[in-house]
Amino acid sequence: MRYPEQAEPSSAGPSSAGLDHAGPSNGHHVNGNGVQKLTNGKQAVARVSLPGSHLYDDSDVDREEFVRLVIQSLRDVGYHGSAATLEAESGYAMESQQVADFRRYILEARWSKAENALQRLGVEDREGLWDARFLISQQKYLELLEAQRTTDALQVLRNELAPLDVDPEQLHILSSLMMCSQPEDLRQRAGWDGATGKSRHILLDNLHRYIPPSVMVPPRRFSALLHQANEYQRQQCVYHNIPTSGSSAFSLFADHECDKTGFPRVTTTILEVHTDQVWVLDWSRDGNLLASASNDKSVIIWGIGPETEMPIREWEKRLVLKHPYPVISLAWSLDNSILLTGSETHIKMWNTKTGICIRTLDEHSEPVTAFVWLPDNSGFLSAGMDFKIVLWNTDGQRQETWATLPVRITQMVITPDSTRLVAIGLVAPSPVDARPDGDAPPTGTNMSTPPPKEQHRLLVYDMDSRRNESCMVFEGELTSLSISENSQYALLNRSPDDIQLLDLNLGRLVRKYTGHRQTKHIIRSCFGGFESNFVVSGSEDGNVYVWHRDTGVLLEMLDGHGEGSVNCVAWNPSNERMFASCSDDRTIRIWEAPPDMMLEEYPLQKGKGKASGSRT
């Protein structure tokens, strides 16, 4: 906003923290000659008049908005004198005196004046005005309780908060705070840090939602715009695989783009010990051990050597765990001390240091297809084609049947935020009701009626209540399930030739990834890289495919495996530049970013991975 020609503007001060520095020291005024004179004794600043209203002739950026944001940013970082000088030279004030007064009233707990000022700040929506008044009265109520002025607080509750059509449950919660005998108890129960904390500044930030941004500039707005620009650049950088903070943070001086040479697309090690098809891979939690399961009735635990001056780290076969049947499922405990394996209906618990089988569990009546360890390390869940999920403690003692699902479970995952269990499987005739809620079937239900042909489902359960939250139905076999690090996305392999990205929060399809081949085999894909930026999958054509998650662009088609399917890929959980793949060709390949010594020998112009050698 532009100053009135003879008006005295507000003084400089922090924009997001309130006008703590308000006062005449950085004030200025306009004299009759159009010269802004600073009142702190500094040299007068002449006001600059520029043609037009845009920042540049070929720009759509409004000059006044830009300058006001610069003034706000200068104040935020402490350059109060520079902010005042810019206001004087440009003739633009970051905000009006009314806004400055409103900020001061909030920070000084002058609640009546704050409410009166609020109505003069352009809040036109009646509901918005009521919401803003509620926030102010709520702060007033809490501060009175903190000061142990219970009678005054009760008057605010009855006469100011209750008439605002507050949700009864919310009003009940506020009234219950009157039972707090000590201020510490009040602050803890209310999730509020008190009058002397940051609560008034937080209140100001929340009030921004109801005041037009042109009147009261949102806090740290320039920083928010820069963050949005950086986030856009990150999303457009299809090979992005590095943290965006610290020494590798984005620069403001150039657009961001990651070098392709840092992407894992070279086979640095081939592990050749299995005597039959390798089906499943699973990394230990620290990324130093890799377990592989095979049709040869064994699981091998591989160890990666320590980092050395050599560009390629050594691998070794640590343990071979023998089974009576082929192994189809694996899971490491949270401390990596136990490995669970599923072989037909048997569950085996292995000591990963000695290779001794601790216990064999025989609860399931059909093949065991999935395990997940509980986030609190109190035990694990097992699931199988017999429709049920069983809860075990860490010693392998059965606790209960955690749930009975309406599908033959093929895979399940607990989301990284520990709030939901996601499972996939095939609907088939069973002794239980084939409905997502798992309740008793309605009277007259014919349990022998088969479901539609090849109907598969994705089911989401709340971990605390164990109730079903959602169900999605698919045609075509679901063979793989992965969850992104932020717990928002689920990745599904669906035959034929389809990998889908689902938003679990919205319950809808976000994107599809194509190019690989899957018609008859179980293919297990996964997320990978920094912030789960990549989707990687095997294929029946013997190649490994890598896509950029957010754009769906196919980045790499990595060859090297022999005939047959690449059955499983697994990204190292502690190394964003390493993943493993296993194949019908009986081998496991470790893929890494090409070491410097290999770049000249294998330039990889076409994105094809080349084997550098093997370790056995």
Coordinates of C-alpha atoms in Angstrom, one line a residue:
M1 CA 0.0 0.0 0.0
R2 CA 1.2 3.5 -0.7
Y3 CA 1.6 6.2 2.0
P4 CA -0.8 9.1 2.1
E5 CA 1.3 12.1 0.9
Q6 CA 1.5 13.7 4.3
A7 CA 0.8 10.8 6.6
E8 CA 3.4 9.4 9.0
P9 CA 3.8 5.6 8.4
S10 CA 4.3 2.9 10.9
S11 CA 7.8 2.3 12.1
A12 CA 9.9 -0.7 11.1
G13 CA 9.6 -3.9 13.1
P14 CA 9.5 -7.6 12.8
S15 CA 6.6 -8.7 10.6
S16 CA 5.9 -12.2 11.9
A17 CA 6.8 -11.7 15.5
G18 CA 4.9 -8.5 16.1
L19 CA 6.0 -4.9 16.5
D20 CA 8.3 -5.5 19.4
H21 CA 10.7 -2.9 18.0
A22 CA 8.0 -0.3 17.3
G23 CA 8.9 3.2 18.2
P24 CA 10.2 6.5 16.7
S25 CA 13.8 5.3 16.3
N26 CA 13.2 4.0 12.8
G27 CA 10.3 6.2 11.9
H28 CA 10.1 8.6 8.9
H29 CA 7.8 11.2 7.4
V30 CA 7.2 12.9 4.1
N31 CA 7.9 16.6 3.8
G32 CA 6.2 19.0 1.3
N33 CA 9.0 18.3 -1.3
G34 CA 8.3 14.6 -1.5
V35 CA 11.4 13.8 0.5
Q36 CA 11.2 11.1 3.2
K37 CA 13.2 12.2 6.3
L38 CA 14.3 9.6 8.8
T39 CA 13.8 10.7 12.4
N40 CA 16.8 8.9 13.8
G41 CA 19.3 11.5 12.5
K42 CA 20.3 9.7 9.3
Q43 CA 20.4 11.4 5.9
A44 CA 17.1 12.1 4.3
V45 CA 16.0 9.6 1.7
A46 CA 14.4 11.0 -1.5
R47 CA 11.3 9.1 -2.7
V48 CA 11.8 7.5 -6.0
S49 CA 9.0 7.6 -8.6
L50 CA 9.1 4.9 -11.2
P51 CA 6.8 4.5 -14.3
G52 CA 4.3 1.8 -14.4
S53 CA 3.1 -0.6 -11.7
H54 CA 5.2 -3.8 -12.6
L55 CA 8.6 -4.7 -11.4
Y56 CA 10.0 -4.9 -15.0
D57 CA 8.6 -3.9 -18.3
D58 CA 8.4 -7.5 -19.4
S59 CA 7.2 -8.8 -15.9
D60 CA 3.8 -9.5 -14.5
V61 CA 5.1 -9.1 -10.9
D62 CA 3.4 -6.2 -9.2
R63 CA 6.0 -3.7 -7.9
E64 CA 4.1 -2.7 -4.7
E65 CA 3.6 -6.3 -3.7
F66 CA 7.2 -7.2 -4.4
V67 CA 8.6 -4.2 -2.4
R68 CA 6.2 -4.9 0.6
L69 CA 7.5 -8.5 0.7
V70 CA 11.1 -7.3 0.6
I71 CA 10.4 -4.9 3.5
Q72 CA 8.8 -7.8 5.5
S73 CA 11.8 -10.0 4.8
L74 CA 14.2 -7.3 5.9
R75 CA 12.4 -6.9 9.1
D76 CA 12.2 -10.7 9.7
V77 CA 16.0 -11.1 9.5
G78 CA 16.7 -7.9 11.6
Y79 CA 17.5 -5.3 9.0
H80 CA 15.1 -2.8 10.5
G81 CA 16.9 0.3 9.3
S82 CA 17.1 -1.0 5.8
A83 CA 13.4 -1.8 5.8
A84 CA 12.6 1.7 7.0
T85 CA 14.8 3.2 4.3
L86 CA 13.1 1.1 1.6
E87 CA 9.7 2.2 2.8
A88 CA 10.9 5.8 2.6
E89 CA 12.4 5.5 -0.9
S90 CA 9.6 3.5 -2.4
G91 CA 6.6 5.2 -0.7
Y92 CA 5.2 1.7 0.1
A93 CA 4.4 0.7 3.6
M94 CA 4.5 -3.0 4.4
E95 CA 1.2 -2.6 6.3
S96 CA -1.1 0.2 7.5
Q97 CA -1.1 1.7 11.0
Q98 CA -4.4 -0.2 11.7
V99 CA -2.6 -3.5 11.1
A100 CA 0.4 -2.4 13.2
D101 CA -2.0 -1.5 16.0
F102 CA -3.8 -4.8 15.7
R103 CA -0.6 -6.7 16.1
R104 CA 0.3 -4.6 19.1
Y105 CA -3.0 -5.2 20.8
I106 CA -2.7 -9.0 20.4
L107 CA 0.9 -9.1 21.7
E108 CA 0.0 -6.8 24.6
A109 CA -3.2 -8.8 25.4
R110 CA -5.5 -5.8 24.9
W111 CA -8.3 -8.1 23.8
S112 CA -11.2 -5.6 23.5
K113 CA -9.1 -3.3 21.3
A114 CA -8.0 -6.2 19.2
E115 CA -11.6 -7.3 18.5
N116 CA -12.6 -3.8 17.6
A117 CA -9.6 -3.4 15.3
L118 CA -10.4 -6.8 13.7
Q119 CA -13.6 -5.5 12.2
R120 CA -11.7 -2.7 10.4
L121 CA -9.2 -5.0 8.7
G122 CA -11.5 -6.2 5.9
V123 CA -12.8 -9.4 7.3
E124 CA -16.0 -9.5 5.3
D125 CA -17.1 -13.1 5.7
R126 CA -19.4 -13.4 8.8
E127 CA -18.2 -16.9 9.7
G128 CA -14.6 -15.9 9.3
L129 CA -15.2 -13.0 11.6
W130 CA -16.7 -15.3 14.2
D131 CA -13.9 -17.8 13.9
A132 CA -11.3 -15.0 14.4
R133 CA -13.2 -13.7 17.4
F134 CA -13.3 -17.2 18.8
L135 CA -9.5 -17.5 18.5
I136 CA -9.0 -14.2 20.4
S137 CA -11.5 -15.1 23.1
Q138 CA -10.0 -18.5 23.5
Q139 CA -6.5 -17.0 24.1
K140 CA -8.0 -14.6 26.6
Y141 CA -9.8 -17.5 28.4
L142 CA -6.6 -19.6 28.6
E143 CA -4.5 -16.6 29.9
L144 CA -7.1 -15.9 32.6
L145 CA -7.1 -19.6 33.7
E146 CA -3.3 -19.5 33.7
A147 CA -3.4 -16.5 36.0
Q148 CA -5.9 -18.5 38.1
R149 CA -8.6 -15.8 37.6
T150 CA -11.2 -18.5 37.3
T151 CA -14.3 -16.3 37.8
D152 CA -13.2 -14.0 35.0
A153 CA -12.4 -17.0 32.8
L154 CA -15.9 -18.4 33.4
Q155 CA -17.4 -15.1 32.3
V156 CA -15.4 -15.3 29.0
L157 CA -16.5 -18.9 28.5
R158 CA -20.2 -18.0 29.0
N159 CA -20.5 -14.6 27.5
E160 CA -17.9 -14.6 24.7
L161 CA -17.1 -18.2 23.6
A162 CA -20.5 -19.9 24.0
P163 CA -22.5 -17.4 21.9
L164 CA -20.2 -18.0 18.9
D165 CA -21.9 -21.3 18.0
V166 CA -18.9 -23.3 19.1
D167 CA -18.9 -27.0 18.5
P168 CA -20.3 -28.5 21.8
E169 CA -17.4 -31.0 22.1
Q170 CA -14.9 -28.2 21.7
L171 CA -16.7 -26.1 24.3
H172 CA -16.8 -29.1 26.7
I173 CA -13.0 -29.5 26.3
L174 CA -12.4 -25.8 27.1
S175 CA -14.7 -25.9 30.1
S176 CA -12.9 -29.0 31.4
L177 CA -9.7 -27.0 31.6
M178 CA -11.2 -25.1 34.6
M179 CA -10.5 -28.2 36.7
C180 CA -6.7 -27.7 36.3
S181 CA -5.3 -26.8 39.7
Q182 CA -1.9 -25.6 38.4
P183 CA -0.8 -23.5 35.4
E184 CA 1.6 -26.3 34.4
D185 CA -1.3 -28.8 34.2
L186 CA -3.4 -26.3 32.1
R187 CA -0.6 -25.8 29.6
Q188 CA 0.0 -29.5 29.2
R189 CA -3.6 -30.4 28.8
A190 CA -4.3 -27.6 26.4
G191 CA -1.2 -28.1 24.3
W192 CA -0.5 -24.4 24.9
D193 CA 2.8 -22.7 26.0
G194 CA 1.3 -19.9 28.0
A195 CA 1.1 -16.1 27.9
T196 CA 4.8 -15.7 28.1
G197 CA 5.6 -18.3 25.5
K198 CA 4.9 -18.1 21.7
S199 CA 1.1 -18.5 22.0
R200 CA 0.3 -14.9 21.1
H201 CA 2.5 -15.0 18.1
I202 CA 0.9 -18.3 17.1
L203 CA -2.5 -16.6 17.5
L204 CA -1.4 -13.8 15.1
D205 CA -0.3 -16.4 12.5
N206 CA -3.7 -18.2 12.8
L207 CA -5.6 -14.9 12.5
H208 CA -3.9 -14.3 9.1
R209 CA -6.3 -16.8 7.6
Y210 CA -9.2 -14.5 8.1
I211 CA -7.6 -11.1 7.1
P212 CA -7.1 -10.3 3.4
P213 CA -3.4 -10.9 2.6
S214 CA -3.2 -7.5 0.8
V215 CA -4.0 -5.9 4.2
M216 CA -2.0 -8.1 6.5
V217 CA 0.8 -9.8 4.7
P218 CA 1.1 -13.5 5.7
P219 CA 4.2 -14.2 7.8
R220 CA 7.5 -15.0 6.0
R221 CA 5.7 -14.8 2.6
F222 CA 8.9 -14.3 0.6
S223 CA 10.5 -17.4 2.2
A224 CA 7.3 -19.4 1.4
L225 CA 7.5 -18.4 -2.2
L226 CA 11.2 -19.4 -2.4
H227 CA 10.3 -22.7 -0.8
Q228 CA 7.6 -23.3 -3.4
A229 CA 10.1 -22.5 -6.2
N230 CA 12.6 -24.9 -4.7
E231 CA 10.0 -27.6 -4.4
Y232 CA 8.9 -27.2 -8.0
Q233 CA 12.5 -27.5 -9.1
R234 CA 13.0 -30.6 -7.0
Q235 CA 9.9 -32.2 -8.6
Q236 CA 11.1 -31.3 -12.1
C237 CA 14.6 -32.8 -11.4
V238 CA 13.9 -36.4 -12.3
Y239 CA 17.2 -37.7 -11.0
H240 CA 17.0 -35.8 -7.7
N241 CA 18.5 -38.1 -5.0
I242 CA 20.1 -35.9 -2.4
P243 CA 18.9 -34.1 0.7
T244 CA 17.7 -30.5 0.2
S245 CA 19.2 -29.2 3.4
G246 CA 22.7 -28.5 4.8
S247 CA 25.6 -28.3 2.4
S248 CA 23.6 -29.6 -0.5
A249 CA 20.7 -27.1 -0.1
F250 CA 19.3 -25.4 -3.1
S251 CA 21.1 -22.2 -4.3
L252 CA 19.1 -19.1 -5.2
F253 CA 21.6 -18.3 -7.9
A254 CA 20.8 -21.1 -10.3
D255 CA 18.1 -23.6 -11.1
H256 CA 18.5 -26.9 -9.5
E257 CA 19.4 -30.0 -11.5
C258 CA 21.0 -33.3 -10.3
D259 CA 23.7 -34.9 -12.3
K260 CA 22.7 -38.3 -13.7
T261 CA 26.1 -39.8 -12.8
G262 CA 25.0 -40.0 -9.2
F263 CA 22.2 -42.3 -9.9
P264 CA 22.5 -46.1 -9.2
R265 CA 22.5 -47.6 -12.6
V266 CA 25.7 -49.8 -12.7
T267 CA 26.0 -53.3 -11.4
T268 CA 28.9 -53.2 -9.1
T269 CA 28.5 -56.8 -7.7
I270 CA 26.9 -60.0 -8.8
L271 CA 26.1 -62.6 -6.1
E272 CA 26.0 -66.1 -7.5
V273 CA 25.4 -68.8 -4.9
H274 CA 21.7 -69.8 -5.2
T275 CA 21.1 -72.9 -7.4
D276 CA 17.6 -72.0 -8.5
Q277 CA 15.4 -68.9 -9.1
V278 CA 15.7 -66.1 -6.5
W279 CA 12.3 -64.8 -5.6
V280 CA 12.5 -62.3 -2.7
L281 CA 15.0 -59.8 -1.3
D282 CA 14.9 -57.9 2.0
W283 CA 17.5 -55.5 3.5
S284 CA 18.3 -55.3 7.2
R285 CA 17.2 -52.1 8.9
D286 CA 20.7 -50.6 8.8
G287 CA 21.3 -51.6 5.1
N288 CA 24.4 -53.7 5.9
L289 CA 22.9 -57.1 5.4
L290 CA 20.8 -58.5 2.5
A291 CA 18.6 -61.6 2.8
S292 CA 17.6 -63.5 -0.4
A293 CA 15.0 -66.3 -0.6
S294 CA 15.0 -68.9 -3.4
N295 CA 13.2 -71.8 -5.0
D296 CA 16.3 -73.8 -4.0
K297 CA 14.8 -74.0 -0.4
S298 CA 17.3 -71.7 1.1
V299 CA 17.8 -68.2 2.4
I300 CA 21.2 -66.6 2.2
I301 CA 22.3 -63.7 4.4
W302 CA 24.8 -61.5 2.6
G303 CA 27.1 -59.0 4.2
I304 CA 28.5 -55.8 2.8
G305 CA 32.0 -54.9 3.8
P306 CA 33.0 -51.6 5.4
E307 CA 33.7 -48.5 3.3
T308 CA 37.3 -48.4 2.0
E309 CA 39.4 -46.4 -0.4
M310 CA 38.4 -48.8 -3.1
P311 CA 35.4 -47.6 -5.2
I312 CA 33.6 -51.0 -4.8
R313 CA 32.9 -52.5 -1.4
E314 CA 33.3 -56.3 -0.9
W315 CA 30.4 -58.6 -0.3
E316 CA 30.4 -62.0 1.4
K317 CA 28.1 -64.9 2.0
R318 CA 27.5 -64.9 5.8
L319 CA 24.8 -67.6 6.4
V320 CA 22.8 -70.2 4.5
L321 CA 19.5 -71.0 6.1
K322 CA 18.0 -74.3 4.9
H323 CA 14.3 -75.0 4.6
P324 CA 12.1 -78.0 3.7
Y325 CA 10.3 -76.0 1.0
P326 CA 10.9 -73.0 -1.2
V327 CA 10.9 -69.7 0.7
I328 CA 8.4 -66.9 -0.4
S329 CA 8.5 -64.3 2.4
L330 CA 11.1 -62.5 4.6
A331 CA 11.3 -59.9 7.4
W332 CA 14.0 -58.5 9.6
S333 CA 13.4 -57.6 13.2
L334 CA 13.8 -53.9 14.2
D335 CA 17.3 -54.7 15.7
N336 CA 18.3 -57.1 12.9
S337 CA 18.8 -59.9 15.4
I338 CA 16.0 -62.1 14.0
L339 CA 15.0 -63.0 10.5
L340 CA 11.5 -64.4 9.8
T341 CA 11.0 -66.7 6.8
G342 CA 7.9 -68.2 5.3
S343 CA 8.1 -71.6 3.7
E344 CA 4.7 -73.1 2.8
T345 CA 2.7 -73.1 6.0
H346 CA 5.8 -72.8 8.3
I347 CA 7.3 -69.7 9.9
K348 CA 10.9 -70.0 11.0
M349 CA 12.6 -67.5 13.4
W350 CA 16.4 -67.4 12.8
N351 CA 19.2 -65.9 14.8
T352 CA 21.0 -63.8 12.3
K353 CA 24.4 -64.0 14.0
T354 CA 24.6 -67.8 14.4
G355 CA 22.2 -69.0 11.7
I356 CA 20.4 -71.2 14.3
C357 CA 16.6 -71.7 13.9
I358 CA 15.1 -70.3 17.1
R359 CA 11.6 -71.6 16.6
T360 CA 9.2 -73.0 13.9
L361 CA 5.7 -71.8 14.1
D362 CA 2.8 -73.8 12.5
E363 CA -0.3 -71.6 13.0
H364 CA -1.2 -71.0 9.4
S365 CA -3.1 -73.6 7.3
E366 CA -2.0 -72.2 3.9
P367 CA 1.2 -70.6 2.6
V368 CA 2.6 -67.7 4.7
T369 CA 3.0 -64.8 2.4
A370 CA 3.8 -61.7 4.6
F371 CA 5.3 -60.5 7.9
V372 CA 5.5 -57.1 9.5
W373 CA 7.2 -56.2 12.8
L374 CA 5.2 -54.0 15.1
P375 CA 6.6 -50.4 15.4
D376 CA 7.0 -50.7 19.2
N377 CA 9.1 -53.9 18.8
S378 CA 6.6 -55.9 20.9
G379 CA 6.2 -58.6 18.3
F380 CA 5.1 -59.2 14.7
L381 CA 2.2 -60.1 12.5
S382 CA 2.1 -62.9 10.0
A383 CA -0.4 -63.3 7.2
G384 CA -1.2 -66.0 4.6
M385 CA -3.5 -67.4 2.1
D386 CA -5.8 -68.6 4.9
F387 CA -7.4 -65.2 5.3
K388 CA -6.0 -64.4 8.7
I389 CA -3.4 -62.2 10.3
V390 CA -1.9 -63.6 13.5
L391 CA -0.2 -61.6 16.3
W392 CA 3.0 -63.0 17.9
N393 CA 5.3 -61.7 20.6
T394 CA 9.1 -61.4 20.0
D395 CA 9.6 -64.9 21.5
G396 CA 7.3 -66.5 18.9
Q397 CA 4.4 -67.1 21.2
R398 CA 1.0 -66.7 19.5
Q399 CA -1.0 -63.9 21.1
E400 CA -4.2 -63.8 19.1
T401 CA -5.7 -63.6 15.6
W402 CA -5.2 -59.9 14.9
A403 CA -7.8 -59.9 12.1
T404 CA -9.6 -62.1 9.7
L405 CA -9.7 -60.5 6.2
P406 CA -12.0 -61.2 3.3
V407 CA -9.1 -62.0 1.0
R408 CA -6.3 -64.5 0.6
I409 CA -3.6 -62.2 1.8
T410 CA -0.6 -61.9 -0.6
Q411 CA 1.2 -58.9 1.1
M412 CA 0.8 -56.5 4.0
V413 CA 2.6 -53.4 5.2
I414 CA 2.4 -51.1 8.2
T415 CA 2.7 -47.5 7.1
P416 CA 5.9 -45.7 8.3
D417 CA 3.8 -43.4 10.6
S418 CA 2.5 -46.5 12.3
T419 CA -1.2 -45.6 12.0
R420 CA -2.4 -48.0 9.3
L421 CA -2.0 -51.6 8.1
V422 CA -2.4 -52.0 4.4
A423 CA -3.0 -55.4 2.8
I424 CA -3.7 -56.8 -0.6
G425 CA -5.2 -60.2 -1.6
L426 CA -7.5 -62.2 -3.7
V427 CA -11.2 -62.6 -2.9
A428 CA -12.2 -66.2 -2.8
P429 CA -14.8 -68.5 -1.1
S430 CA -13.9 -68.7 2.5
P431 CA -15.4 -69.4 6.0
V432 CA -15.6 -65.7 6.7
D433 CA -17.7 -62.9 5.2
A434 CA -16.1 -61.5 2.1
R435 CA -16.9 -57.9 3.1
P436 CA -14.3 -55.2 4.0
D437 CA -15.7 -54.5 7.5
G438 CA -15.4 -58.1 8.5
D439 CA -18.7 -58.0 10.4
A440 CA -21.1 -60.9 10.6
P441 CA -22.8 -61.6 7.2
P442 CA -26.4 -60.6 6.8
T443 CA -29.1 -63.2 7.3
G444 CA -29.5 -65.3 4.2
T445 CA -26.0 -64.7 2.8
N446 CA -24.9 -67.6 0.7
M447 CA -21.2 -68.1 1.5
S448 CA -20.7 -70.6 -1.3
T449 CA -21.4 -68.0 -4.0
P450 CA -18.1 -67.3 -5.7
P451 CA -17.0 -63.7 -6.1
P452 CA -16.4 -62.1 -9.5
K453 CA -13.5 -63.7 -11.4
E454 CA -10.0 -62.6 -10.3
Q455 CA -11.3 -59.8 -8.0
H456 CA -8.4 -58.4 -5.9
R457 CA -8.7 -55.9 -3.1
L458 CA -6.6 -53.4 -1.2
L459 CA -7.7 -53.0 2.4
V460 CA -6.6 -50.3 4.9
Y461 CA -7.0 -50.9 8.6
D462 CA -6.5 -48.5 11.6
M463 CA -3.7 -49.9 13.7
D464 CA -5.3 -48.9 17.0
S465 CA -9.0 -49.9 16.5
R466 CA -8.3 -52.6 13.9
R467 CA -11.3 -51.4 11.9
N468 CA -11.4 -51.3 8.2
E469 CA -11.0 -47.7 6.8
S470 CA -11.2 -48.3 3.1
C471 CA -11.4 -50.9 0.4
M472 CA -10.4 -50.7 -3.3
V473 CA -11.4 -53.4 -5.8
F474 CA -9.2 -54.4 -8.7
E475 CA -9.4 -56.7 -11.7
G476 CA -6.1 -58.5 -12.4
E477 CA -3.7 -60.0 -9.9
L478 CA -2.0 -57.7 -7.3
T479 CA 1.4 -59.1 -6.7
S480 CA 3.3 -56.3 -4.8
L481 CA 2.7 -53.6 -2.2
S482 CA 5.0 -50.8 -1.0
I483 CA 4.3 -47.7 1.0
S484 CA 6.2 -44.4 0.6
E485 CA 8.2 -42.9 3.5
N486 CA 5.6 -40.2 4.1
S487 CA 2.9 -42.9 4.4
Q488 CA 0.8 -41.2 1.7
Y489 CA 1.3 -43.4 -1.3
A490 CA 0.9 -47.1 -2.0
L491 CA 2.6 -48.8 -4.9
L492 CA 0.9 -51.8 -6.5
N493 CA 2.0 -54.2 -9.1
R494 CA -1.0 -55.4 -11.0
S495 CA -0.9 -58.0 -13.8
P496 CA -0.8 -57.5 -16.7
D497 CA 1.9 -54.9 -17.2
D498 CA 0.6 -52.3 -14.8
I499 CA 2.2 -50.5 -11.8
Q500 CA -0.1 -48.1 -10.0
L501 CA 0.5 -45.3 -7.5
L502 CA -2.4 -44.7 -5.1
D503 CA -3.0 -41.9 -2.7
L504 CA -4.0 -43.6 0.6
N505 CA -5.4 -40.3 2.1
L506 CA -7.6 -39.6 -0.9
G507 CA -8.3 -43.2 -1.9
R508 CA -7.7 -42.7 -5.6
L509 CA -5.3 -43.5 -8.4
V510 CA -2.5 -40.9 -8.9
R511 CA -0.3 -42.3 -11.6
K512 CA 0.5 -45.4 -13.7
Y513 CA 4.0 -46.6 -14.7
T514 CA 4.4 -48.6 -17.9
G515 CA 7.1 -50.2 -20.0
H516 CA 7.9 -53.3 -18.0
R517 CA 6.4 -56.8 -18.7
Q518 CA 4.3 -58.8 -16.2
T519 CA 1.8 -61.4 -17.3
K520 CA 2.2 -64.6 -15.3
H521 CA 4.9 -64.1 -12.7
I522 CA 5.0 -62.4 -9.3
I523 CA 7.0 -59.2 -9.6
R524 CA 7.8 -57.1 -6.6
S525 CA 8.5 -53.4 -7.1
C526 CA 9.4 -50.7 -4.5
F527 CA 10.0 -47.0 -3.9
G528 CA 13.6 -45.9 -3.7
G529 CA 15.9 -43.0 -3.4
F530 CA 15.7 -39.8 -1.3
E531 CA 12.1 -39.2 -0.1
S532 CA 10.9 -42.2 -2.2
N533 CA 11.5 -40.2 -5.4
F534 CA 11.8 -43.3 -7.6
V535 CA 9.8 -46.3 -8.5
V536 CA 11.8 -49.4 -9.5
S537 CA 10.5 -52.8 -10.7
G538 CA 11.7 -56.0 -12.3
S539 CA 10.2 -57.4 -15.4
E540 CA 9.6 -60.6 -17.3
D541 CA 11.9 -59.4 -20.1
G542 CA 14.9 -59.7 -17.7
N543 CA 15.4 -55.9 -17.2
V544 CA 15.1 -53.5 -14.3
Y545 CA 12.9 -50.4 -14.9
V546 CA 13.2 -47.1 -12.9
W547 CA 10.7 -44.3 -13.1
H548 CA 10.5 -40.8 -11.6
R549 CA 7.6 -41.1 -9.1
D550 CA 6.0 -37.7 -9.5
T551 CA 6.2 -37.4 -13.3
G552 CA 6.0 -41.1 -14.4
V553 CA 9.0 -40.6 -16.7
L554 CA 10.9 -43.8 -17.4
L555 CA 14.5 -43.0 -16.4
E556 CA 16.4 -46.2 -16.9
M557 CA 16.0 -49.7 -18.4
L558 CA 18.9 -51.6 -16.8
D559 CA 19.9 -54.8 -18.4
G560 CA 22.4 -57.4 -17.2
H561 CA 20.3 -60.2 -15.8
G562 CA 20.0 -63.4 -17.8
E563 CA 16.9 -65.2 -19.1
G564 CA 13.7 -65.2 -17.1
S565 CA 12.0 -62.6 -14.9
V566 CA 13.6 -60.1 -12.5
N567 CA 11.4 -61.1 -9.6
C568 CA 12.1 -58.5 -6.9
V569 CA 13.9 -55.2 -6.4
A570 CA 14.8 -53.8 -3.0
W571 CA 16.3 -50.3 -2.3
N572 CA 18.9 -50.0 0.5
P573 CA 17.2 -48.2 3.4
S574 CA 20.3 -46.4 4.5
N575 CA 22.0 -45.7 1.1
E576 CA 19.9 -43.7 -1.4
R577 CA 22.4 -44.8 -4.2
M578 CA 22.2 -48.5 -3.9
F579 CA 19.5 -51.2 -4.6
A580 CA 19.4 -54.9 -5.3
S581 CA 17.6 -57.1 -7.8
C582 CA 17.1 -60.8 -8.1
S583 CA 16.1 -63.0 -11.0
D584 CA 15.2 -66.4 -12.4
D585 CA 18.8 -66.5 -13.6
R586 CA 19.8 -67.4 -10.0
T587 CA 21.7 -64.2 -9.4
I588 CA 21.5 -61.1 -7.3
R589 CA 22.8 -57.8 -8.7
I590 CA 23.8 -54.8 -6.6
W591 CA 23.2 -51.6 -8.4
E592 CA 25.1 -48.4 -7.4
A593 CA 26.1 -45.0 -8.8
P594 CA 29.1 -45.6 -11.1
P595 CA 32.4 -45.1 -9.3
D596 CA 34.7 -42.5 -10.9
M597 CA 37.0 -45.1 -12.2
M598 CA 34.1 -46.7 -14.1
L599 CA 32.7 -43.6 -15.8
E600 CA 35.3 -43.7 -18.6
E601 CA 35.0 -47.4 -19.1
Y602 CA 31.2 -47.5 -19.0
P603 CA 29.8 -44.1 -20.0
L604 CA 26.3 -45.5 -20.1
Q605 CA 25.0 -43.0 -22.7
K606 CA 21.8 -45.1 -23.2
G607 CA 21.2 -45.7 -19.5
K608 CA 22.2 -49.4 -19.7
G609 CA 23.7 -50.9 -16.6
K610 CA 27.0 -52.9 -17.1
A611 CA 28.4 -55.5 -14.8
S612 CA 31.8 -54.6 -13.4
G613 CA 32.6 -58.0 -12.0
S614 CA 31.3 -60.5 -9.5
R615 CA 31.8 -61.6 -5.9
T616 CA 30.7 -65.0 -4.6

